[in-house]
CSV table of C-alpha atoms and ligand atoms in Angstrom, one decimal:
chain,number,residue,atom,x,y,z
A,1,MET,CA,75.5,106.2,196.6
A,2,THR,CA,75.0,105.4,193.0
A,3,ILE,CA,75.3,108.4,190.7
A,4,TYR,CA,73.0,108.7,187.6
A,5,ASP,CA,72.0,111.3,184.8
A,6,ALA,CA,68.6,111.4,185.6
A,7,ILE,CA,66.1,109.3,188.1
A,8,ILE,CA,62.5,108.8,187.2
A,9,ILE,CA,60.0,107.7,190.0
A,10,GLY,CA,57.0,105.8,188.9
A,11,THR,CA,56.7,103.6,186.1
A,12,GLY,CA,53.0,104.8,185.1
A,13,GLN,CA,52.4,106.5,181.6
A,14,ALA,CA,55.2,109.3,181.5
A,15,GLY,CA,58.3,107.5,183.5
A,16,PRO,CA,58.8,104.5,181.1
A,17,PHE,CA,59.1,106.8,177.6
A,18,LEU,CA,61.0,109.4,179.3
A,19,ALA,CA,63.4,106.7,180.6
A,20,HIS,CA,63.8,105.2,176.9
A,21,ARG,CA,63.8,108.8,175.6
A,22,LEU,CA,66.7,109.9,178.0
A,23,SER,CA,69.0,106.4,177.8
A,24,THR,CA,68.7,106.7,173.8
A,25,ALA,CA,70.3,110.0,174.3
A,26,GLY,CA,73.3,108.5,176.2
A,27,MET,CA,71.9,109.4,179.5
A,28,LYS,CA,72.4,106.8,182.6
A,29,VAL,CA,69.2,106.7,184.0
A,30,ALA,CA,67.5,105.2,187.4
A,31,ILE,CA,63.8,104.3,187.2
A,32,ILE,CA,62.1,103.3,190.3
A,33,GLU,CA,58.8,101.4,190.8
A,34,ARG,CA,57.3,100.5,194.2
A,35,LYS,CA,54.3,98.3,193.1
A,36,LEU,CA,53.2,97.2,189.6
A,37,PHE,CA,54.9,98.4,186.3
A,38,GLY,CA,52.8,100.2,184.2
A,39,GLY,CA,51.1,102.2,186.9
A,40,THR,CA,47.2,103.0,187.2
A,41,CYS,CA,46.2,102.8,183.4
A,42,VAL,CA,47.6,99.2,183.0
A,43,ASN,CA,46.8,97.4,186.2
A,44,THR,CA,43.5,99.3,187.8
A,45,GLY,CA,42.6,101.8,185.4
A,46,CYS,CA,42.0,102.1,181.3
A,47,ILE,CA,43.2,98.7,180.2
A,48,PRO,CA,41.8,96.5,182.8
A,49,THR,CA,38.2,98.6,182.9
A,50,LYS,CA,38.0,99.0,179.1
A,51,ALA,CA,38.6,94.8,178.8
A,52,MET,CA,35.5,94.5,181.1
A,53,VAL,CA,33.7,97.0,179.4
A,54,ALA,CA,34.3,94.8,176.4
A,55,SER,CA,33.0,91.7,178.4
A,56,ALA,CA,29.9,93.9,179.5
A,57,TYR,CA,29.0,95.0,175.6
A,58,ALA,CA,29.3,91.2,174.6
A,59,ALA,CA,26.7,90.2,177.4
A,60,HIS,CA,24.7,93.2,176.6
A,61,MET,CA,24.5,92.5,172.8
A,62,ALA,CA,24.2,88.4,173.5
A,63,GLN,CA,20.9,89.4,175.1
A,64,ARG,CA,19.5,91.9,172.5
A,65,GLY,CA,20.8,89.2,170.0
A,66,ALA,CA,16.5,88.7,169.3
A,67,GLU,CA,16.8,92.1,167.7
A,68,TYR,CA,18.7,91.1,165.0
A,69,GLY,CA,17.5,87.5,164.4
A,70,VAL,CA,20.1,86.2,166.6
A,71,SER,CA,19.0,83.5,169.0
A,72,THR,CA,21.2,83.0,172.0
A,73,GLY,CA,19.3,81.2,174.7
A,74,SER,CA,20.0,82.4,178.0
A,75,VAL,CA,22.5,84.6,178.5
A,76,LYS,CA,25.2,83.7,181.4
A,77,VAL,CA,28.2,86.0,182.8
A,78,ASP,CA,31.0,83.7,184.1
A,79,MET,CA,32.7,86.6,186.3
A,80,LYS,CA,35.8,84.0,186.8
A,81,GLN,CA,36.2,84.4,182.8
A,82,VAL,CA,35.9,88.2,182.8
A,83,LYS,CA,38.4,88.5,185.4
A,84,ALA,CA,40.6,86.1,184.1
A,85,ARG,CA,40.6,87.7,180.3
A,86,LYS,CA,40.7,91.2,181.9
A,87,ASP,CA,44.0,90.0,184.0
A,88,ALA,CA,45.6,88.4,180.7
A,89,ILE,CA,45.1,91.3,178.5
A,90,SER,CA,46.3,93.7,181.8
A,91,GLY,CA,49.4,91.4,182.8
A,92,GLN,CA,50.3,91.4,179.4
A,93,SER,CA,50.6,95.4,179.3
A,94,ARG,CA,52.4,95.5,182.8
A,95,MET,CA,55.1,92.3,181.3
A,96,GLY,CA,55.8,94.3,178.6
A,97,VAL,CA,56.2,97.3,180.4
A,98,GLU,CA,58.6,95.8,182.7
A,99,SER,CA,60.4,93.8,180.2
A,100,TRP,CA,61.1,96.8,178.2
A,101,LEU,CA,62.5,98.8,180.7
A,102,LYS,CA,64.6,95.7,181.9
A,103,LYS,CA,66.1,95.6,178.7
A,104,MET,CA,66.8,99.3,178.2
A,105,GLU,CA,70.4,100.1,177.5
A,106,LYS,CA,71.6,102.5,180.2
A,107,CYS,CA,68.4,102.1,182.5
A,108,THR,CA,68.6,100.7,186.0
A,109,VAL,CA,65.3,99.4,187.3
A,110,TYR,CA,64.6,99.7,190.9
A,111,ALA,CA,61.6,97.8,193.3
A,112,GLY,CA,60.8,99.8,196.1
A,113,HIS,CA,59.2,103.0,197.3
A,114,ALA,CA,61.6,105.9,196.7
A,115,ARG,CA,61.6,109.1,198.6
A,116,PHE,CA,63.5,112.6,198.6
A,117,GLU,CA,66.4,112.5,200.7
A,118,SER,CA,67.2,116.2,199.3
A,119,PRO,CA,67.0,118.1,195.9
A,120,ARG,CA,69.2,115.5,194.4
A,121,GLU,CA,69.0,112.4,196.6
A,122,VAL,CA,66.7,109.9,196.2
A,123,SER,CA,66.6,106.4,198.4
A,124,VAL,CA,65.0,103.4,197.7
A,125,GLY,CA,65.3,100.8,200.9
A,126,ALA,CA,69.0,100.9,201.6
A,127,GLU,CA,69.8,102.3,198.4
A,128,ARG,CA,70.8,105.9,197.7
A,129,LEU,CA,70.8,107.5,194.2
A,130,MET,CA,72.1,111.0,193.0
A,131,ALA,CA,71.2,113.1,189.9
A,132,GLU,CA,70.8,116.2,188.4
A,133,ARG,CA,67.6,115.6,187.0
A,134,ILE,CA,64.8,113.7,188.7
A,135,PHE,CA,61.5,113.4,187.0
A,136,ILE,CA,58.2,112.6,189.5
A,137,ASN,CA,55.7,110.3,187.9
A,138,VAL,CA,54.1,108.9,191.1
A,139,GLY,CA,50.3,109.0,189.9
A,140,GLY,CA,47.4,108.6,191.8
A,141,ARG,CA,45.0,106.8,193.9
A,142,ALA,CA,41.4,106.6,195.1
A,143,ALA,CA,40.2,109.2,197.6
A,144,VAL,CA,38.4,107.9,200.4
A,145,PRO,CA,37.0,110.8,202.2
A,146,PRO,CA,36.5,110.6,206.4
A,147,MET,CA,33.0,109.6,205.8
A,148,ALA,CA,31.2,108.4,208.9
A,149,GLY,CA,31.2,104.8,209.8
A,150,ILE,CA,33.1,104.1,206.3
A,151,GLU,CA,35.6,102.1,209.0
A,152,GLN,CA,32.5,99.5,209.6
A,153,VAL,CA,31.6,98.5,205.9
A,154,GLU,CA,34.2,96.7,203.2
A,155,TYR,CA,33.9,99.0,200.6
A,156,LEU,CA,35.7,98.6,196.9
A,157,THR,CA,37.9,101.0,195.2
A,158,ASN,CA,38.6,100.8,191.7
A,159,SER,CA,42.0,99.1,192.5
A,160,SER,CA,39.9,96.2,194.9
A,161,MET,CA,37.5,95.8,191.9
A,162,MET,CA,40.1,94.2,190.2
A,163,ASN,CA,40.0,91.4,192.0
A,164,VAL,CA,35.9,91.0,192.0
A,165,ASP,CA,35.1,87.6,190.2
A,166,PHE,CA,31.8,87.2,191.4
A,167,LEU,CA,28.4,89.0,190.7
A,168,PRO,CA,27.6,91.5,193.7
A,169,GLU,CA,23.7,91.2,194.3
A,170,HIS,CA,23.4,95.0,194.4
A,171,LEU,CA,26.3,97.5,193.8
A,172,ILE,CA,25.9,100.7,195.4
A,173,VAL,CA,28.4,103.4,193.4
A,174,VAL,CA,28.6,106.7,195.3
A,175,GLY,CA,30.1,109.0,192.7
A,176,GLY,CA,28.3,109.7,189.2
A,177,SER,CA,31.7,110.6,187.2
A,178,TYR,CA,33.6,108.7,184.8
A,179,ILE,CA,34.8,106.0,187.2
A,180,GLY,CA,31.7,105.6,188.8
A,181,LEU,CA,29.6,105.8,185.3
A,182,GLU,CA,31.5,102.9,183.8
A,183,PHE,CA,31.7,100.3,186.4
A,184,GLY,CA,28.2,100.8,187.2
A,185,GLN,CA,27.2,100.1,183.8
A,186,MET,CA,29.3,97.2,183.3
A,187,PHE,CA,28.2,95.5,186.3
A,188,GLN,CA,24.3,96.1,185.5
A,189,ARG,CA,25.3,94.5,182.3
A,190,PHE,CA,26.9,91.6,183.9
A,191,GLY,CA,23.8,91.1,185.8
A,192,SER,CA,24.0,92.9,189.1
A,193,LYS,CA,21.6,95.6,190.4
A,194,VAL,CA,23.3,98.6,190.3
A,195,THR,CA,22.4,102.1,192.2
A,196,ILE,CA,24.5,105.6,191.6
A,197,ILE,CA,24.6,107.6,194.2
A,198,GLU,CA,25.6,111.5,193.5
A,199,MET,CA,25.6,114.4,195.2
A,200,ALA,CA,25.1,117.0,192.3
A,201,GLU,CA,22.0,117.2,190.5
A,202,ARG,CA,23.4,115.9,187.6
A,203,LEU,CA,25.7,112.7,186.3
A,204,ILE,CA,29.2,113.7,185.2
A,205,GLN,CA,28.7,117.6,185.9
A,206,ARG,CA,31.9,118.8,184.1
A,207,GLU,CA,30.2,117.7,180.8
A,208,ASP,CA,26.8,120.1,179.4
A,209,GLU,CA,23.5,119.3,180.5
A,210,ASP,CA,22.5,117.9,177.7
A,211,ILE,CA,24.9,115.3,177.7
A,212,SER,CA,24.5,114.6,181.5
A,213,SER,CA,20.9,113.7,180.6
A,214,ALA,CA,21.1,111.7,177.7
A,215,ILE,CA,23.7,109.8,179.6
A,216,LYS,CA,21.7,109.3,182.7
A,217,GLU,CA,18.4,108.3,180.2
A,218,ILE,CA,20.7,105.8,178.7
A,219,LEU,CA,22.0,104.6,182.2
A,220,GLU,CA,18.6,104.4,183.7
A,221,GLY,CA,17.3,102.5,180.6
A,222,GLU,CA,19.2,99.7,181.4
A,223,GLY,CA,17.7,99.2,184.8
A,224,ILE,CA,20.5,101.3,186.9
A,225,GLN,CA,18.9,103.5,189.6
A,226,VAL,CA,20.3,106.9,189.7
A,227,ARG,CA,20.0,109.0,192.9
A,228,LEU,CA,21.1,112.9,192.1
A,229,ASN,CA,21.0,115.4,194.6
A,230,ALA,CA,21.9,112.9,197.0
A,231,LYS,CA,25.0,113.4,199.1
A,232,CYS,CA,25.8,110.1,200.7
A,233,VAL,CA,26.9,111.0,204.7
A,234,GLY,CA,27.7,107.5,205.9
A,235,PHE,CA,27.3,103.7,206.4
A,236,SER,CA,26.6,101.3,208.8
A,237,LYS,CA,26.2,97.5,208.3
A,238,ARG,CA,22.4,95.7,208.7
A,239,GLY,CA,22.9,91.9,208.9
A,240,GLU,CA,24.8,91.3,205.5
A,241,GLU,CA,23.5,94.8,204.0
A,242,ILE,CA,25.5,97.8,203.4
A,243,ILE,CA,23.2,101.0,204.2
A,244,ALA,CA,24.3,104.0,202.6
A,245,ARG,CA,22.6,107.4,204.4
A,246,VAL,CA,22.0,110.2,202.0
A,247,ASP,CA,21.1,113.5,202.5
A,248,CYS,CA,18.3,114.4,200.0
A,249,ALA,CA,15.5,116.5,199.3
A,250,SER,CA,13.4,113.4,197.6
A,251,GLY,CA,13.8,109.6,197.6
A,252,ALA,CA,15.0,107.6,200.4
A,253,PRO,CA,17.2,108.2,202.9
A,254,GLU,CA,19.2,105.0,202.7
A,255,VAL,CA,20.2,103.1,200.0
A,256,SER,CA,20.8,99.3,200.9
A,257,GLY,CA,22.9,97.0,199.1
A,258,THR,CA,25.5,94.1,199.2
A,259,HIS,CA,28.7,95.7,197.9
A,260,LEU,CA,29.7,99.3,197.9
A,261,LEU,CA,32.5,100.9,195.2
A,262,LEU,CA,33.6,104.6,196.1
A,263,ALA,CA,34.4,106.3,193.2
A,264,VAL,CA,34.6,110.0,194.7
A,265,GLY,CA,37.6,111.1,193.1
A,266,ARG,CA,41.5,110.7,193.3
A,267,ARG,CA,44.6,111.7,195.2
A,268,PRO,CA,47.8,112.4,194.2
A,269,ASN,CA,50.8,109.9,195.7
A,270,THR,CA,52.7,112.9,196.9
A,271,ASP,CA,52.2,112.7,200.7
A,272,ASP,CA,54.8,110.1,201.3
A,273,LEU,CA,57.8,111.0,198.4
A,274,GLY,CA,59.9,113.2,201.1
A,275,LEU,CA,59.1,116.2,199.0
A,276,ASP,CA,59.6,118.6,201.7
A,277,LYS,CA,63.0,117.4,201.8
A,278,ALA,CA,63.7,118.5,198.3
A,279,GLY,CA,61.6,121.7,198.7
A,280,VAL,CA,59.1,120.7,196.1
A,281,GLU,CA,55.8,122.8,196.4
A,282,LEU,CA,52.6,120.9,196.5
A,283,ASP,CA,49.0,123.1,195.6
A,284,GLU,CA,46.6,122.9,198.3
A,285,ARG,CA,44.9,119.6,197.2
A,286,GLY,CA,48.4,117.7,197.4
A,287,TYR,CA,49.5,118.2,193.4
A,288,VAL,CA,53.1,119.0,192.4
A,289,VAL,CA,53.2,122.7,191.2
A,290,VAL,CA,54.8,122.9,188.0
A,291,ASP,CA,55.2,125.3,184.8
A,292,ASP,CA,53.9,125.0,181.6
A,293,GLN,CA,56.8,122.9,180.5
A,294,LEU,CA,56.3,120.6,183.7
A,295,ARG,CA,59.4,122.2,186.2
A,296,THR,CA,58.9,122.4,189.6
A,297,ARG,CA,60.1,125.3,191.8
A,298,VAL,CA,63.0,123.7,192.5
A,299,PRO,CA,65.5,123.2,189.3
A,300,GLY,CA,66.4,119.8,188.0
A,301,ILE,CA,63.2,118.6,189.3
A,302,TRP,CA,60.3,118.2,187.2
A,303,ALA,CA,56.5,116.5,187.9
A,304,LEU,CA,54.6,114.7,185.2
A,305,GLY,CA,51.3,112.8,184.9
A,306,ASP,CA,48.2,112.7,187.3
A,307,CYS,CA,50.4,114.2,190.1
A,308,ASN,CA,51.0,117.4,188.5
A,309,GLY,CA,47.3,118.1,188.5
A,310,LYS,CA,47.2,119.4,184.7
A,311,GLY,CA,46.0,116.2,183.5
A,312,ALA,CA,44.4,113.0,184.7
A,313,PHE,CA,44.6,110.6,181.8
A,314,THR,CA,47.1,108.2,180.0
A,315,HIS,CA,47.3,110.5,177.1
A,316,THR,CA,47.9,113.6,179.0
A,317,ALA,CA,50.5,111.5,181.2
A,318,PHE,CA,52.2,110.7,178.1
A,319,ASN,CA,51.9,114.0,176.5
A,320,ASP,CA,53.7,115.2,179.5
A,321,ALA,CA,56.7,113.0,178.8
A,322,GLU,CA,56.8,114.0,175.1
A,323,ILE,CA,56.8,117.7,176.4
A,324,VAL,CA,59.9,117.2,178.8
A,325,GLY,CA,61.9,114.9,176.4
A,326,ALA,CA,61.2,117.6,173.9
A,327,ASN,CA,62.4,120.5,175.8
A,328,LEU,CA,65.3,118.7,177.3
A,329,LEU,CA,66.9,116.6,174.2
A,330,ASP,CA,65.3,118.4,171.0
A,331,ASN,CA,65.6,122.1,171.7
A,332,ASP,CA,62.0,122.0,171.1
A,333,PRO,CA,59.9,124.2,173.8
A,334,ARG,CA,56.9,122.1,173.5
A,335,ARG,CA,54.2,123.1,176.4
A,336,VAL,CA,51.1,122.1,178.3
A,337,SER,CA,49.3,124.7,177.1
A,338,ASP,CA,49.8,123.8,173.3
A,339,ARG,CA,47.5,120.7,173.9
A,340,ILE,CA,43.7,120.4,173.3
A,341,ALA,CA,41.5,119.1,175.7
A,342,ALA,CA,40.4,115.8,174.5
A,343,TYR,CA,39.0,112.6,176.5
A,344,ALA,CA,36.5,109.8,176.5
A,345,LEU,CA,34.2,108.2,178.7
A,346,TYR,CA,33.5,104.5,178.2
A,347,ILE,CA,30.4,104.0,178.6
A,348,ASP,CA,28.6,102.3,175.9
A,349,PRO,CA,27.6,104.3,173.8
A,350,PRO,CA,30.7,106.3,174.5
A,351,LEU,CA,31.4,110.2,175.1
A,352,GLY,CA,34.2,111.5,172.8
A,353,ARG,CA,35.4,115.0,173.8
A,354,ALA,CA,37.5,118.0,172.6
A,355,GLY,CA,37.9,121.1,173.1
A,356,LEU,CA,35.3,123.7,175.0
A,357,THR,CA,31.9,122.5,176.2
A,358,GLU,CA,29.0,124.7,174.8
A,359,THR,CA,28.7,126.1,178.7
A,360,GLU,CA,32.1,127.1,178.2
A,361,VAL,CA,31.6,128.8,174.8
A,362,ARG,CA,28.4,130.4,176.3
A,363,LYS,CA,30.5,131.9,179.7
A,364,LEU,CA,33.0,133.1,176.8
A,365,GLY,CA,30.7,135.3,175.4
A,366,ARG,CA,31.9,134.5,171.9
A,367,SER,CA,30.0,134.8,168.9
A,368,ALA,CA,29.5,131.2,168.1
A,369,LEU,CA,27.7,129.0,166.0
A,370,ILE,CA,26.2,125.7,167.2
A,371,GLY,CA,25.7,121.7,165.1
A,372,THR,CA,23.9,118.9,166.6
A,373,ARG,CA,22.9,115.4,165.3
A,374,PRO,CA,20.6,113.0,167.0
A,375,MET,CA,22.3,109.4,166.3
A,376,THR,CA,18.8,108.3,165.4
A,377,ARG,CA,19.6,110.3,162.0
A,378,VAL,CA,23.0,108.7,161.5
A,379,GLY,CA,22.6,105.8,159.1
A,380,ARG,CA,25.3,104.0,160.4
A,381,ALA,CA,24.1,103.8,163.8
A,382,ILE,CA,20.7,102.9,162.6
A,383,GLU,CA,22.2,100.0,161.0
A,384,LYS,CA,24.0,99.1,164.0
A,385,GLY,CA,21.0,99.2,166.0
A,386,GLU,CA,22.6,101.7,168.7
A,387,THR,CA,20.5,105.2,167.8
A,388,GLN,CA,21.3,106.5,171.5
A,389,GLY,CA,22.9,110.0,171.8
A,390,PHE,CA,23.5,113.1,170.0
A,391,MET,CA,26.6,114.8,168.5
A,392,LYS,CA,27.4,118.6,168.6
A,393,ILE,CA,30.2,120.9,167.6
A,394,LEU,CA,30.7,124.5,168.4
A,395,VAL,CA,32.4,126.7,166.1
A,396,ASP,CA,33.6,130.5,166.4
A,397,ALA,CA,31.3,132.6,163.8
A,398,GLN,CA,34.2,135.2,163.1
A,399,THR,CA,37.3,132.9,162.6
A,400,ARG,CA,35.5,129.7,161.8
A,401,ALA,CA,37.9,127.9,163.9
A,402,ILE,CA,36.1,124.5,165.3
A,403,LEU,CA,35.8,125.5,169.2
A,404,GLY,CA,35.1,122.0,170.8
A,405,ALA,CA,32.4,118.9,170.1
A,406,ALA,CA,31.1,116.1,172.1
A,407,ILE,CA,30.3,113.1,170.0
A,408,LEU,CA,27.8,110.4,172.3
A,409,GLY,CA,26.8,107.7,170.3
A,410,THR,CA,28.2,104.8,168.6
A,411,GLY,CA,31.9,104.9,167.8
A,412,GLY,CA,32.1,108.5,169.3
A,413,ASP,CA,35.4,107.7,171.2
A,414,GLU,CA,37.0,107.5,167.7
A,415,VAL,CA,35.1,109.7,165.8
A,416,ILE,CA,36.2,112.7,167.8
A,417,HIS,CA,39.7,112.3,166.3
A,418,SER,CA,38.5,113.7,163.1
A,419,ILE,CA,37.4,116.9,164.6
A,420,LEU,CA,40.4,117.1,167.1
A,421,ASP,CA,43.2,117.0,164.3
A,422,VAL,CA,41.5,119.7,162.4
A,423,MET,CA,41.7,122.0,165.4
A,424,TYR,CA,45.5,121.1,166.1
A,425,ALA,CA,45.7,121.8,162.5
A,426,LYS,CA,44.1,125.5,163.3
A,427,ALA,CA,42.2,125.0,160.1
A,428,PRO,CA,38.6,126.7,159.7
A,429,TYR,CA,35.5,124.2,160.3
A,430,THR,CA,35.2,124.5,156.5
A,431,VAL,CA,37.8,122.0,155.7
A,432,VAL,CA,36.0,119.3,157.8
A,433,GLN,CA,32.5,120.6,155.9
A,434,ARG,CA,34.0,119.8,152.1
A,435,ALA,CA,35.5,116.4,153.2
A,436,MET,CA,34.2,113.7,151.6
A,437,HIS,CA,33.9,111.1,154.4
A,438,ILE,CA,33.4,107.3,153.9
A,439,HIS,CA,29.8,105.7,153.7
A,440,PRO,CA,28.5,104.6,156.4
A,441,THR,CA,30.2,105.8,159.2
A,442,VAL,CA,29.3,108.0,161.8
A,443,SER,CA,31.9,110.3,160.6
A,444,GLU,CA,30.3,110.9,157.4
A,445,LEU,CA,27.4,112.9,159.5
A,446,VAL,CA,30.2,115.5,161.0
A,447,PRO,CA,30.4,117.3,157.7
A,448,THR,CA,26.5,117.2,157.2
A,449,MET,CA,26.1,118.8,161.0
A,450,LEU,CA,28.8,121.4,160.2
A,451,GLY,CA,26.8,122.5,156.8
A,452,GLU,CA,23.7,123.0,159.3
A,453,LEU,CA,25.2,125.0,161.9
A,454,GLN,CA,23.1,127.9,163.6
A,455,PRO,CA,23.7,130.6,166.1
A,456,LEU,CA,24.2,129.8,169.6
B,1,FAD,C1,39.0,103.1,187.0
B,1,FAD,C2,40.0,104.2,186.0
B,1,FAD,C3,39.8,104.2,184.6
B,1,FAD,C4,40.8,104.7,183.9
B,1,FAD,N1,40.5,104.9,182.6
B,1,FAD,C5,40.9,105.6,181.8
B,1,FAD,C6,40.7,105.8,180.4
B,1,FAD,O1,39.9,104.9,179.8
B,1,FAD,N2,41.5,106.7,179.5
B,1,FAD,C7,42.4,107.4,180.3
B,1,FAD,O2,43.1,108.1,179.1
B,1,FAD,N3,42.8,107.6,181.8
B,1,FAD,C8,42.1,106.4,182.4
B,1,FAD,N4,42.1,106.6,183.5
B,1,FAD,C9,43.8,107.4,184.2
B,1,FAD,C10,44.7,107.0,184.1
B,1,FAD,O3,44.7,105.4,184.2
B,1,FAD,C11,45.7,107.8,184.5
B,1,FAD,O4,45.9,109.2,184.0
B,1,FAD,C12,47.1,107.5,184.3
B,1,FAD,O5,47.1,106.0,184.4
B,1,FAD,C13,48.1,108.6,184.9
B,1,FAD,O6,49.4,108.2,184.9
B,1,FAD,P1,50.7,108.5,185.3
B,1,FAD,O7,52.0,107.9,185.0
B,1,FAD,O8,50.4,109.7,186.1
B,1,FAD,O9,50.6,107.6,186.9
B,1,FAD,P2,50.3,106.2,187.1
B,1,FAD,O10,49.9,105.8,186.2
B,1,FAD,O11,49.6,105.9,188.5
B,1,FAD,O12,51.7,105.5,187.4
B,1,FAD,C14,52.2,106.3,188.8
B,1,FAD,C15,53.6,104.8,189.3
B,1,FAD,O13,54.1,105.2,190.3
B,1,FAD,C16,54.3,104.4,191.2
B,1,FAD,N5,54.8,105.0,192.7
B,1,FAD,C17,54.0,105.6,193.1
B,1,FAD,N6,54.7,106.3,194.2
B,1,FAD,C18,55.9,106.0,194.0
B,1,FAD,C19,57.0,106.4,195.2
B,1,FAD,N7,57.1,106.8,196.2
B,1,FAD,N8,57.9,105.1,194.7
B,1,FAD,C20,57.9,104.7,193.6
B,1,FAD,N9,57.2,104.0,192.8
B,1,FAD,C21,55.9,104.9,193.1
B,1,FAD,C22,52.9,103.8,191.3
B,1,FAD,O14,53.2,102.4,192.0
B,1,FAD,C23,52.5,103.7,190.0
B,1,FAD,O15,52.9,102.5,189.3
B,1,FAD,C24,41.6,105.8,184.4
B,1,FAD,C25,42.1,105.9,185.8
B,1,FAD,C26,41.1,104.7,186.7
B,1,FAD,C27,41.3,104.8,188.2
């Protein structure tokens, strides 16, 4: 039995930073990884997908070259090179995390699957580790629901997509949310035929209806087939083809393609961790139950990142580590509820989001004002030839606080931060409205939009 001050399970987006904080504070730390250093974001999530989105954007712009007066000849995508570029970017990041941890003073790295043996003990293979503080950062994996015939067909998930170094002729994507849409658009741009099957009545249902329909229009405009109100109920093989059967009121009851990507949600890696031996409580979906400072109900055990169900992003996992570090080491009672929801969808153009949606503001029944502007009325977007999408912002009519915003358009993932930071500063929207922004940018139209607010 080796005794530590702290044990961290998982090297995703919270664990390594927390290991750094705790070991710098003088604690003897053990960190355990069963697979790839850096976890989902680095190996099968954000970093490799955004590298691939960049290749898809290059292909798309090359195809549009003539619109800009640039002749490129016929555009060919070499999927082996796309994958090699992605692997190099992701690999560099993975090695960076691994060498950082291995060089970290007072930190010991274990390779293997960690399991709780008691509230204070963890086993990794034959090793037994003990600590007064244990941090769970085990992340999640693609959910594969029990669908009829799924065992008869080969399917891809976000993880196995990372090995694709060829062009699927016709990629069926089941699931019209963030992951499905990003992969769907990139493969259409690489040259595959793509069909997205979504059981809901619109894509990316958590967003407002106008956002969903603008995104559908963008994807369909590039040739992607979008099937809505189509519940995928089973799969089979017909020769080389994969058949997805759909329960739908209109359209064909079958979609046939050459490859199948399941992007129907994620599940936490909490089922093989021996949590029962530690007495750690899970909710009905398998997420670790934590309080606002990420403590489980067992004193001395915390859960951070995707596995606590309080966020599903790299920045929420990293923020979890900052919250735990601040509470333990800085006497600073930071909380999850201090943060403002913010994320991006990396289709092109991207969607940047902060705070409440319009639907949520309407439900609250607050007296609010709304400003909108299509990208066709943003000079920078016109100059770039990227005028799809629109932006909108909601403010409280009484307090003048910004309640939320969505920027679907070129640079939307960056522009949203000028709004997000003012929300964190709890400043009234008039601060941004009066700010002098740089011309020509997308951001320069945010003050203009705020000058044209209308009652919601
Ligand atoms: C396709 C895709 C694209 C994404 N794009 C974005 C994006 O653009 N922006 C964004 O913010 N987020 C994105 N995400 C989400 C983001 O990747 C996750 O939110 C983030 O990685 C969560 O970090 P984490 O630390 O909670 O867990 P993870 O990164 O999943 O890390 C958990 C680690 O724990 C290890 N582990 C698990 N169980 C054990 C065990 N028992 N013993 C030892 N080790 C264990 C795992 O091997 C893994 O390395 C994307 C996700 C996917 C799937």
